[in-house]
mmCIF file of C-alpha atoms in Angstrom:
data_model
loop_
_atom_site.group_PDB
_atom_site.id
_atom_site.type_symbol
_atom_site.label_atom_id
_atom_site.label_comp_id
_atom_site.label_asym_id
_atom_site.label_seq_id
_atom_site.Cartn_x
_atom_site.Cartn_y
_atom_site.Cartn_z
ATOM 1 C CA MET A 32 20.019 27.038 -41.515
ATOM 2 C CA LYS A 33 18.391 26.424 -38.178
ATOM 3 C CA PRO A 34 16.502 23.167 -37.668
ATOM 4 C CA GLY A 35 12.880 23.575 -38.578
ATOM 5 C CA LYS A 36 9.910 23.032 -36.372
ATOM 6 C CA TYR A 37 9.095 19.691 -37.940
ATOM 7 C CA SER A 38 12.635 18.508 -38.725
ATOM 8 C CA PRO A 39 14.117 15.508 -36.861
ATOM 9 C CA HIS A 40 16.779 17.759 -35.346
ATOM 10 C CA GLY A 41 14.120 20.128 -34.078
ATOM 11 C CA ARG A 42 12.156 17.304 -32.519
ATOM 12 C CA GLN A 43 15.331 15.955 -30.913
ATOM 13 C CA GLN A 44 16.155 19.357 -29.481
ATOM 14 C CA ARG A 45 12.640 19.730 -28.111
ATOM 15 C CA ARG A 46 12.825 16.342 -26.424
ATOM 16 C CA GLN A 47 16.147 16.997 -24.719
ATOM 17 C CA PRO A 48 14.779 19.401 -22.054
ATOM 18 C CA GLY A 49 12.164 16.846 -21.063
ATOM 19 C CA ARG A 50 14.835 14.183 -20.755
ATOM 20 C CA GLN A 51 16.931 16.471 -18.591
ATOM 21 C CA GLU A 52 13.948 17.210 -16.358
ATOM 22 C CA LYS A 53 13.285 13.499 -15.973
ATOM 23 C CA ASP A 54 16.879 12.700 -15.012
ATOM 24 C CA GLU A 55 17.438 15.654 -12.699
ATOM 25 C CA GLY A 56 18.269 14.978 -9.062
ATOM 26 C CA PRO A 57 16.817 16.398 -5.851
ATOM 27 C CA THR A 58 15.144 19.771 -5.963
ATOM 28 C CA LYS A 59 16.625 22.862 -4.361
ATOM 29 C CA MET A 60 14.309 22.568 -1.367
ATOM 30 C CA GLU A 61 15.235 18.903 -0.900
ATOM 31 C CA LYS A 62 18.926 19.812 -0.931
ATOM 32 C CA ILE A 63 18.349 22.525 1.678
ATOM 33 C CA LEU A 64 16.388 20.125 3.891
ATOM 34 C CA GLY A 65 19.089 17.482 3.456
ATOM 35 C CA ASN A 66 21.758 19.909 4.649
ATOM 36 C CA LEU A 67 19.574 20.892 7.609
ATOM 37 C CA VAL A 68 19.195 17.202 8.489
ATOM 38 C CA TRP A 69 22.971 16.819 8.702
ATOM 39 C CA LEU A 70 23.324 20.029 10.705
ATOM 40 C CA SER A 71 20.619 18.913 13.151
ATOM 41 C CA ALA A 72 22.246 15.489 13.483
ATOM 42 C CA LEU A 73 25.551 17.194 14.284
ATOM 43 C CA LEU A 74 23.914 19.314 17.003
ATOM 44 C CA CYS A 75 22.183 16.260 18.480
ATOM 45 C CA ALA A 76 25.418 14.242 18.468
ATOM 46 C CA SER A 77 27.292 17.143 20.070
ATOM 47 C CA GLY A 78 24.740 17.402 22.868
ATOM 48 C CA ILE A 79 24.666 13.682 23.648
ATOM 49 C CA SER A 80 28.475 13.524 23.465
ATOM 50 C CA TYR A 81 28.698 16.372 25.978
ATOM 51 C CA VAL A 82 26.306 14.528 28.333
ATOM 52 C CA CYS A 83 28.292 11.286 27.966
ATOM 53 C CA TRP A 84 31.528 13.119 28.729
ATOM 54 C CA LEU A 85 30.033 14.547 31.925
ATOM 55 C CA LEU A 86 28.954 11.042 32.948
ATOM 56 C CA LEU A 87 32.164 9.216 32.077
ATOM 57 C CA SER A 88 34.350 11.864 33.687
ATOM 58 C CA GLY A 89 32.551 11.349 36.998
ATOM 59 C CA LYS A 90 31.215 14.882 37.217
ATOM 60 C CA LEU A 91 27.730 13.561 38.094
ATOM 61 C CA SER A 92 29.108 11.656 41.061
ATOM 62 C CA PRO A 93 27.919 13.061 44.432
ATOM 63 C CA SER A 94 31.527 13.270 45.591
ATOM 64 C CA TYR A 95 32.345 15.690 42.764
ATOM 65 C CA TYR A 96 29.612 18.279 43.268
ATOM 66 C CA SER A 97 29.674 18.282 47.069
ATOM 67 C CA ASP A 98 31.248 21.724 46.760
ATOM 68 C CA PRO A 99 28.531 24.373 46.005
ATOM 69 C CA GLN A 100 30.749 26.087 43.450
ATOM 70 C CA ALA A 101 31.368 22.812 41.614
ATOM 71 C CA LEU A 102 27.627 22.069 41.719
ATOM 72 C CA GLN A 103 26.817 25.437 40.167
ATOM 73 C CA LEU A 104 29.384 24.907 37.412
ATOM 74 C CA LEU A 105 28.041 21.390 36.757
ATOM 75 C CA GLU A 106 24.461 22.625 36.465
ATOM 76 C CA LYS A 107 25.511 25.212 33.882
ATOM 77 C CA SER A 108 27.408 22.608 31.875
ATOM 78 C CA LEU A 109 24.522 20.151 32.089
ATOM 79 C CA SER A 110 22.003 22.807 31.039
ATOM 80 C CA SER A 111 24.104 23.680 27.990
ATOM 81 C CA ALA A 112 24.458 20.013 27.036
ATOM 82 C CA LEU A 113 20.729 19.319 27.411
ATOM 83 C CA LEU A 114 19.815 22.467 25.487
ATOM 84 C CA LEU A 115 22.113 21.439 22.644
ATOM 85 C CA PHE A 116 20.771 17.885 22.699
ATOM 86 C CA GLY A 117 17.122 18.941 22.847
ATOM 87 C CA PHE A 118 17.393 21.519 20.083
ATOM 88 C CA GLY A 119 19.332 19.131 17.845
ATOM 89 C CA THR A 120 16.962 16.222 18.510
ATOM 90 C CA TRP A 121 13.774 18.075 17.679
ATOM 91 C CA ALA A 122 15.308 19.908 14.746
ATOM 92 C CA LEU A 123 16.464 16.536 13.408
ATOM 93 C CA ALA A 124 13.019 14.975 13.879
ATOM 94 C CA ILE A 125 11.258 17.854 12.118
ATOM 95 C CA MET A 126 13.753 18.053 9.259
ATOM 96 C CA VAL A 127 13.709 14.303 8.612
ATOM 97 C CA ILE A 128 9.908 14.270 8.425
ATOM 98 C CA ALA A 129 9.951 17.337 6.155
ATOM 99 C CA ARG A 130 12.664 15.861 3.914
ATOM 100 C CA TRP A 131 10.841 12.549 3.400
ATOM 101 C CA PRO A 132 7.163 13.489 3.836
ATOM 102 C CA THR A 133 5.755 10.389 2.112
ATOM 103 C CA SER A 134 7.960 7.819 3.845
ATOM 104 C CA GLU A 135 6.864 5.997 6.991
ATOM 105 C CA VAL A 136 10.438 5.156 8.020
ATOM 106 C CA PRO A 137 10.992 8.407 10.008
ATOM 107 C CA GLY A 138 7.939 7.656 12.148
ATOM 108 C CA TRP A 139 9.140 4.160 13.010
ATOM 109 C CA VAL A 140 12.663 5.443 13.704
ATOM 110 C CA LEU A 141 11.299 8.049 16.111
ATOM 111 C CA LEU A 142 9.180 5.387 17.822
ATOM 112 C CA ALA A 143 12.183 3.083 18.222
ATOM 113 C CA ALA A 144 14.456 5.894 19.424
ATOM 114 C CA GLY A 145 11.887 7.158 21.927
ATOM 115 C CA THR A 146 11.238 3.659 23.285
ATOM 116 C CA ALA A 147 14.945 2.869 23.619
ATOM 117 C CA LEU A 148 15.672 6.199 25.309
ATOM 118 C CA TYR A 149 12.748 5.848 27.696
ATOM 119 C CA VAL A 150 13.367 2.242 28.754
ATOM 120 C CA ALA A 151 17.154 1.903 28.678
ATOM 121 C CA MET A 152 18.136 5.370 29.868
ATOM 122 C CA ALA A 153 18.311 4.841 33.639
ATOM 123 C CA PRO A 154 20.383 1.610 33.474
ATOM 124 C CA MET A 155 22.755 3.085 30.900
ATOM 125 C CA LEU A 156 23.263 6.233 32.964
ATOM 126 C CA GLN A 157 24.077 4.073 35.957
ATOM 127 C CA ARG A 158 26.453 1.991 33.851
ATOM 128 C CA MET A 159 28.426 5.052 32.743
ATOM 129 C CA SER A 160 28.425 6.556 36.258
ATOM 130 C CA PRO A 161 27.959 3.748 38.858
ATOM 131 C CA ASP A 162 27.467 6.033 41.859
ATOM 132 C CA ILE A 163 25.031 8.392 40.139
ATOM 133 C CA ASP A 164 22.276 9.717 42.415
ATOM 134 C CA PHE A 165 18.772 9.760 40.894
ATOM 135 C CA PHE A 166 16.917 10.301 44.154
ATOM 136 C CA GLY A 167 18.313 13.455 45.697
ATOM 137 C CA LEU A 168 15.947 16.380 45.312
ATOM 138 C CA ASN A 169 18.797 18.698 44.324
ATOM 139 C CA SER A 170 20.759 16.081 42.387
ATOM 140 C CA PRO A 171 21.756 17.099 38.821
ATOM 141 C CA ALA A 172 21.229 13.491 37.757
ATOM 142 C CA ARG A 173 17.579 13.724 38.792
ATOM 143 C CA GLY A 174 17.050 16.704 36.486
ATOM 144 C CA LEU A 175 18.988 14.954 33.700
ATOM 145 C CA PHE A 176 16.777 11.881 34.046
ATOM 146 C CA SER A 177 13.554 13.921 33.952
ATOM 147 C CA VAL A 178 14.579 15.948 30.895
ATOM 148 C CA LEU A 179 15.754 12.920 28.907
ATOM 149 C CA ARG A 180 12.572 10.985 29.675
ATOM 150 C CA ALA A 181 10.486 13.978 28.640
ATOM 151 C CA HIS A 182 12.326 14.031 25.298
ATOM 152 C CA ALA A 183 11.782 10.277 24.964
ATOM 153 C CA ALA A 184 8.053 10.649 25.587
ATOM 154 C CA GLY A 185 7.900 13.438 23.006
ATOM 155 C CA LEU A 186 9.682 11.281 20.427
ATOM 156 C CA LEU A 187 7.207 8.481 21.125
ATOM 157 C CA PHE A 188 4.283 10.829 20.579
ATOM 158 C CA VAL A 189 5.637 12.409 17.384
ATOM 159 C CA GLY A 190 6.666 9.030 15.990
ATOM 160 C CA GLY A 191 3.256 7.556 16.768
ATOM 161 C CA LEU A 192 1.558 10.555 15.171
ATOM 162 C CA ARG A 193 3.674 10.190 12.018
ATOM 163 C CA VAL A 194 2.895 6.480 11.823
ATOM 164 C CA ALA A 195 -0.787 7.264 12.319
ATOM 165 C CA VAL A 196 -0.756 9.771 9.475
ATOM 166 C CA GLY A 197 1.139 7.365 7.224
ATOM 167 C CA MET A 198 -0.637 4.094 7.943
ATOM 168 C CA VAL A 199 -4.121 5.225 8.878
ATOM 169 C CA LEU A 200 -4.623 8.202 6.557
ATOM 170 C CA ARG A 201 -2.101 8.290 3.714
ATOM 171 C CA ARG A 202 -1.779 4.558 2.992
ATOM 172 C CA PRO A 203 -5.522 3.808 2.572
ATOM 173 C CA LEU A 204 -5.899 7.001 0.536
ATOM 174 C CA ALA A 205 -2.976 6.026 -1.677
ATOM 175 C CA ALA A 206 -4.397 2.519 -2.055
ATOM 176 C CA THR A 207 -7.794 3.775 -3.130
ATOM 177 C CA GLN A 208 -6.214 6.325 -5.485
ATOM 178 C CA GLU A 209 -4.034 3.635 -7.049
ATOM 179 C CA THR A 210 -7.024 1.355 -7.429
ATOM 180 C CA SER A 211 -8.978 4.205 -8.928
ATOM 181 C CA ARG A 212 -6.225 4.852 -11.472
ATOM 182 C CA THR A 213 -6.008 1.152 -12.279
ATOM 183 C CA ALA A 214 -9.742 0.764 -12.676
ATOM 184 C CA GLN A 215 -10.464 4.168 -14.142
ATOM 185 C CA LEU A 216 -12.398 4.207 -17.380
ATOM 186 C CA PRO A 217 -12.742 7.360 -19.469
ATOM 187 C CA SER A 218 -15.963 9.080 -18.573
ATOM 188 C CA VAL A 219 -17.930 10.164 -21.596
ATOM 189 C CA GLY A 220 -20.272 12.693 -20.174
ATOM 190 C CA GLY A 221 -22.664 10.835 -17.896
ATOM 191 C CA GLN A 222 -23.313 11.559 -14.251
ATOM 192 C CA GLU A 223 -22.551 9.077 -11.488
ATOM 193 C CA SER A 224 -25.507 7.529 -9.726
ATOM 194 C CA VAL A 225 -25.489 7.534 -5.939
ATOM 195 C CA ARG A 226 -28.313 5.115 -5.241
ATOM 196 C CA THR A 227 -26.106 2.542 -3.520
ATOM 197 C CA ILE A 228 -23.008 2.932 -1.368
ATOM 198 C CA THR A 229 -20.864 0.352 -3.150
ATOM 199 C CA ARG A 230 -22.319 1.043 -6.633
ATOM 200 C CA GLN A 231 -23.911 -1.405 -9.025
ATOM 201 C CA CYS A 232 -22.244 -1.787 -12.412
ATOM 202 C CA TRP A 233 -24.751 0.518 -14.134
ATOM 203 C CA GLU A 234 -24.184 3.189 -11.445
ATOM 204 C CA LEU A 235 -20.488 3.629 -12.211
ATOM 205 C CA VAL A 236 -19.149 6.647 -14.064
ATOM 206 C CA ALA A 237 -18.333 4.675 -17.214
ATOM 207 C CA CYS A 238 -21.916 3.524 -17.761
ATOM 208 C CA GLN A 239 -24.006 5.917 -19.865
ATOM 209 C CA ARG A 240 -27.738 6.321 -19.870
ATOM 210 C CA ALA A 241 -27.962 5.495 -23.561
ATOM 211 C CA LEU A 242 -25.909 2.388 -22.847
ATOM 212 C CA ARG A 243 -28.144 1.226 -20.016
ATOM 213 C CA ASP A 244 -31.180 1.096 -22.266
ATOM 214 C CA THR A 245 -29.731 -1.834 -24.215
ATOM 215 C CA CYS A 246 -27.814 -3.531 -21.371
ATOM 216 C CA ARG A 247 -29.459 -6.683 -20.059
ATOM 217 C CA ARG A 248 -27.747 -6.286 -16.692
ATOM 218 C CA PHE A 249 -29.474 -2.947 -16.175
ATOM 219 C CA LYS A 250 -32.820 -4.353 -17.288
ATOM 220 C CA GLN A 251 -32.498 -7.261 -14.848
ATOM 221 C CA ARG A 252 -31.141 -4.995 -12.075
ATOM 222 C CA VAL A 253 -28.359 -7.499 -11.424
ATOM 223 C CA SER A 254 -24.706 -6.457 -11.328
ATOM 224 C CA CYS A 255 -22.478 -8.119 -13.874
ATOM 225 C CA TRP A 256 -20.122 -9.527 -11.220
ATOM 226 C CA ARG A 257 -22.970 -11.432 -9.588
ATOM 227 C CA VAL A 258 -23.806 -13.415 -12.723
ATOM 228 C CA LYS A 259 -20.244 -13.403 -14.158
ATOM 229 C CA SER A 260 -21.462 -11.759 -17.334
ATOM 230 C CA GLY A 261 -21.134 -8.135 -18.383
ATOM 231 C CA CYS A 262 -20.059 -5.714 -21.079
ATOM 232 C CA TYR A 263 -16.385 -6.292 -20.260
ATOM 233 C CA CYS A 264 -16.419 -10.092 -20.229
ATOM 234 C CA ASP A 265 -19.427 -11.253 -22.269
ATOM 235 C CA ALA A 266 -19.026 -11.136 -26.040
ATOM 236 C CA ASN A 267 -22.791 -11.214 -26.600
ATOM 237 C CA ILE A 268 -23.399 -8.139 -24.440
ATOM 238 C CA ALA A 269 -20.518 -6.279 -26.103
ATOM 239 C CA ALA A 270 -21.911 -7.170 -29.537
ATOM 240 C CA ALA A 271 -25.382 -5.968 -28.503
ATOM 241 C CA LEU A 272 -23.915 -2.639 -27.449
ATOM 242 C CA MET A 273 -22.134 -2.298 -30.774
ATOM 243 C CA GLN A 274 -25.340 -3.153 -32.619
ATOM 244 C CA ALA A 275 -27.294 -0.545 -30.638
ATOM 245 C CA THR A 276 -25.008 2.203 -31.867
ATOM 246 C CA ARG A 277 -25.821 1.423 -35.514
ATOM 247 C CA GLU A 278 -29.504 2.360 -35.322
ATOM 248 C CA PRO A 279 -30.242 4.805 -38.202
ATOM 249 C CA GLN A 280 -32.260 7.273 -36.162
ATOM 250 C CA ARG A 281 -29.405 7.718 -33.703
ATOM 251 C CA VAL A 282 -26.467 7.974 -36.078
ATOM 252 C CA GLY A 283 -24.559 11.227 -35.658
ATOM 253 C CA ASP A 284 -26.038 12.454 -32.396
ATOM 254 C CA ALA A 285 -23.894 13.069 -29.345
ATOM 255 C CA PRO A 286 -25.227 10.181 -27.195
ATOM 256 C CA THR A 287 -24.569 7.733 -30.019
ATOM 257 C CA ARG A 288 -20.989 8.930 -30.426
ATOM 258 C CA ARG A 289 -20.403 8.514 -26.708
ATOM 259 C CA VAL A 290 -21.951 5.049 -26.666
ATOM 260 C CA THR A 291 -19.938 4.037 -29.725
ATOM 261 C CA SER A 292 -16.739 5.067 -27.983
ATOM 262 C CA ARG A 293 -17.725 3.175 -24.844
ATOM 263 C CA ALA A 294 -18.769 0.055 -26.790
ATOM 264 C CA ARG A 295 -15.525 0.007 -28.743
ATOM 265 C CA GLN A 296 -13.669 0.318 -25.488
ATOM 266 C CA SER A 297 -15.543 -2.693 -24.124
ATOM 267 C CA ALA A 298 -14.824 -4.713 -27.246
ATOM 268 C CA ALA A 299 -11.120 -3.800 -27.152
ATOM 269 C CA PHE A 300 -10.865 -4.754 -23.489
ATOM 270 C CA LEU A 301 -12.656 -8.038 -24.151
ATOM 271 C CA THR A 302 -10.357 -8.886 -27.064
ATOM 272 C CA LYS A 303 -7.247 -8.122 -25.031
ATOM 273 C CA GLN A 304 -8.353 -10.170 -22.032
ATOM 274 C CA SER A 305 -9.530 -13.046 -24.217
ATOM 275 C CA ASN A 306 -6.080 -13.262 -25.778
ATOM 276 C CA LEU A 307 -4.464 -13.360 -22.354
ATOM 277 C CA MET A 308 -7.083 -15.639 -20.764
ATOM 278 C CA PRO A 309 -9.092 -17.612 -23.352
ATOM 279 C CA ASN A 310 -11.632 -18.832 -20.805
ATOM 280 C CA MET A 311 -12.385 -15.417 -19.369
ATOM 281 C CA ALA A 312 -15.685 -15.073 -21.231
ATOM 282 C CA LYS A 313 -16.844 -18.353 -19.696
ATOM 283 C CA LYS A 314 -15.465 -17.959 -16.193
ATOM 284 C CA GLY A 315 -16.138 -14.263 -15.831
ATOM 285 C CA ASN A 316 -12.887 -13.370 -14.071
ATOM 286 C CA CYS A 317 -14.092 -10.261 -12.262
ATOM 287 C CA MET A 318 -10.770 -9.584 -10.534
ATOM 288 C CA ALA A 319 -9.301 -8.647 -13.931
ATOM 289 C CA CYS A 320 -12.184 -6.326 -14.757
ATOM 290 C CA ALA A 321 -11.782 -2.581 -14.347
ATOM 291 C CA LEU A 322 -15.473 -2.116 -13.566
ATOM 292 C CA TYR A 323 -15.336 -4.615 -10.720
ATOM 293 C CA GLN A 324 -12.202 -3.010 -9.288
ATOM 294 C CA GLU A 325 -13.979 0.336 -9.275
ATOM 295 C CA HIS A 326 -16.868 -1.275 -7.394
ATOM 296 C CA GLN A 327 -14.365 -2.760 -4.913
ATOM 297 C CA ARG A 328 -12.889 0.667 -4.314
ATOM 298 C CA PHE A 329 -16.241 1.920 -3.054
ATOM 299 C CA LYS A 330 -16.572 -1.206 -0.915
ATOM 300 C CA PHE A 331 -13.148 -0.625 0.661
ATOM 301 C CA ARG A 332 -14.130 2.942 1.457
ATOM 302 C CA LEU A 333 -17.195 1.613 3.280
ATOM 303 C CA PHE A 334 -15.057 -0.828 5.289
ATOM 304 C CA SER A 335 -12.630 1.958 6.207
ATOM 305 C CA TRP A 336 -15.528 4.015 7.571
ATOM 306 C CA ILE A 337 -16.549 1.090 9.787
ATOM 307 C CA ILE A 338 -13.033 0.209 10.969
ATOM 308 C CA PHE A 339 -12.312 3.553 12.639
ATOM 309 C CA PRO A 340 -15.248 3.655 15.115
ATOM 310 C CA VAL A 341 -14.961 -0.084 15.810
ATOM 311 C CA SER A 342 -11.259 0.321 16.628
ATOM 312 C CA LEU A 343 -11.979 3.229 18.969
ATOM 313 C CA VAL A 344 -14.576 1.162 20.842
ATOM 314 C CA ILE A 345 -12.143 -1.756 21.181
ATOM 315 C CA LEU A 346 -9.382 0.596 22.326
ATOM 316 C CA TRP A 347 -11.691 2.048 24.978
ATOM 317 C CA PHE A 348 -12.074 -1.369 26.610
ATOM 318 C CA ILE A 349 -8.415 -2.421 26.390
ATOM 319 C CA ALA A 350 -6.804 0.919 27.337
ATOM 320 C CA GLU A 351 -6.323 0.110 31.026
ATOM 321 C CA PRO A 352 -4.944 -3.421 30.400
ATOM 322 C CA LEU A 353 -2.528 -1.919 27.875
ATOM 323 C CA ARG A 354 -1.366 0.678 30.396
ATOM 324 C CA ARG A 355 -0.735 -2.031 32.993
ATOM 325 C CA LEU A 356 1.125 -4.058 30.362
ATOM 326 C CA TRP A 357 3.345 -1.070 29.543
ATOM 327 C CA MET A 358 4.176 -0.486 33.208
ATOM 328 C CA GLN A 359 5.051 -4.159 33.629
ATOM 329 C CA MET A 360 7.219 -4.078 30.501
ATOM 330 C CA ASP A 361 8.910 -0.890 31.700
ATOM 331 C CA HIS A 362 9.686 -2.461 35.066
ATOM 332 C CA THR A 363 10.913 -5.735 33.548
ATOM 333 C CA LEU A 364 13.140 -4.150 30.904
ATOM 334 C CA THR A 365 14.593 -1.662 33.371
ATOM 335 C CA ARG A 366 15.446 -4.531 35.720
ATOM 336 C CA CYS A 367 17.020 -6.514 32.858
ATOM 337 C CA PHE A 368 19.169 -3.573 31.806
ATOM 338 C CA GLY A 369 20.053 -2.982 35.434
ATOM 339 C CA ASN A 370 21.448 -6.513 35.703
ATOM 340 C CA VAL A 371 23.831 -5.717 32.870
ATOM 341 C CA SER A 372 25.024 -2.445 34.384
ATOM 342 C CA LEU A 373 27.762 -2.129 36.975
ATOM 343 C CA LEU A 374 26.849 -2.560 40.622
ATOM 344 C CA PRO A 375 26.492 0.687 42.581
ATOM 345 C CA GLY A 376 29.146 1.621 45.065
ATOM 346 C CA PRO A 377 28.733 1.351 48.802
ATOM 347 C CA GLY A 378 27.772 4.998 49.123
ATOM 348 C CA SER A 379 25.000 4.819 46.533
ATOM 349 C CA PRO A 380 21.340 4.923 47.514
ATOM 350 C CA GLN A 381 19.710 1.521 47.874
ATOM 351 C CA GLY A 382 16.047 2.499 47.763
ATOM 352 C CA GLY A 383 13.584 5.096 46.643
ATOM 353 C CA ALA A 384 11.854 5.821 43.379
ATOM 354 C CA LEU A 385 12.968 7.397 40.167
ATOM 355 C CA PRO A 386 11.627 10.893 39.522
ATOM 356 C CA ALA A 387 8.189 10.913 38.006
ATOM 357 C CA THR A 388 7.810 11.979 34.393
ATOM 358 C CA MET A 389 4.858 12.290 32.066
ATOM 359 C CA ASP A 390 2.717 9.158 31.764
ATOM 360 C CA VAL A 391 4.007 7.486 28.605
ATOM 361 C CA SER A 392 1.592 4.584 29.009
ATOM 362 C CA TRP A 393 -1.045 6.626 27.175
ATOM 363 C CA VAL A 394 1.377 7.085 24.285
ATOM 364 C CA PHE A 395 1.747 3.300 24.229
ATOM 365 C CA VAL A 396 -2.047 2.963 24.076
ATOM 366 C CA VAL A 397 -2.201 5.381 21.132
ATOM 367 C CA VAL A 398 0.562 3.519 19.292
ATOM 368 C CA VAL A 399 -1.224 0.192 19.806
ATOM 369 C CA GLY A 400 -4.437 1.771 18.541
ATOM 370 C CA VAL A 401 -2.675 3.049 15.426
ATOM 371 C CA LEU A 402 -1.195 -0.379 14.759
ATOM 372 C CA MET A 403 -4.580 -2.039 15.270
ATOM 373 C CA ILE A 404 -6.277 0.315 12.802
ATOM 374 C CA SER A 405 -3.520 -0.139 10.236
ATOM 375 C CA ILE A 406 -3.670 -3.938 10.538
ATOM 376 C CA LEU A 407 -7.446 -3.927 10.115
ATOM 377 C CA LEU A 408 -7.163 -1.644 7.085
ATOM 378 C CA LYS A 409 -4.524 -3.866 5.507
ATOM 379 C CA ALA A 410 -6.691 -6.917 6.164
ATOM 380 C CA ALA A 411 -9.684 -5.188 4.576
ATOM 381 C CA GLU A 412 -7.567 -4.109 1.616
ATOM 382 C CA TYR A 413 -6.340 -7.675 1.088
ATOM 383 C CA ALA A 414 -9.814 -9.156 1.440
ATOM 384 C CA VAL A 415 -11.424 -6.657 -0.934
ATOM 385 C CA PHE A 416 -8.807 -6.214 -3.655
ATOM 386 C CA LYS A 417 -6.993 -9.568 -3.553
ATOM 387 C CA ARG A 418 -9.675 -12.028 -2.500
ATOM 388 C CA GLY A 419 -12.692 -10.260 -3.974
ATOM 389 C CA LEU A 420 -14.735 -10.101 -0.762
#
């Protein structure tokens, strides 16, 4: 006989698929993206290894490619290595972000990799090939330097963009959603009032019109958190709500049933919190109240609206100083790395300028702006949800 629908064996069999779904590993798409990450990393490593071999073997030395035929062969080899490196690098960046879309780690890794490649590239190239020529117009090393710095600038931009999406957009949204879930009270049919931006206690979704008629906070037009007394922390107000639902003329109608459910919810919350914190009814601990947390969520949303334009105005005034700071840092770090590298040979150029690449100082300004906005948002989140501002 097969296990029945209501037999213990039947219930156990019905629960097993759910348990298997809960314990299952990565999805098929995640496995595919994981394999593509490893393949992209292999391509990137192959390209950079090819470039390092060309440097360490001395093929980028001016004495090697003085012959036109050798120069042509070197340019083909260098083009293949850079193509392999570029394709692998950007495929790896895209696949890592796609594989872990909710993690901020890929953005910071791209920022660190782009910064390291941009700043330390010239000294490290000179260390691997001491007589490398960056300044000749037809020098392969000049093209190598320009392409690698362009990739570094691109990694800086993509990493900064990913950090911006994670810290400026996703993190505040996740924080407000988590707060909303924590503070959410079952709505019982009423409509939310929009008279104030941050919401008074009687304007929240949980408060019903039939409930407001008997609530002293609504009659006084004073929010419960201002006087430390409300339907979720004051036993007298909760009892008055329960008493209001027992009026004979209202027994059985839909508003009364909704108010009864809401009043019982208030009483249950009050009993639970009173057991945990006996003095809550006297002190009015608003930080433990779901209604107050919902009010704070609206307040945090208001602060987030203000932070963005204020940060843009501040960034407008400090953009040029930040660009000068980046150029000074670039010069200082390049000189420090150059002191570690081997000294150039007697035939190496002693002056000139490195080939110009895209202006990464603006990327630095954007990254600083993203960090400033994220810090201000975290400060506002701490002040609103932890300190009760």
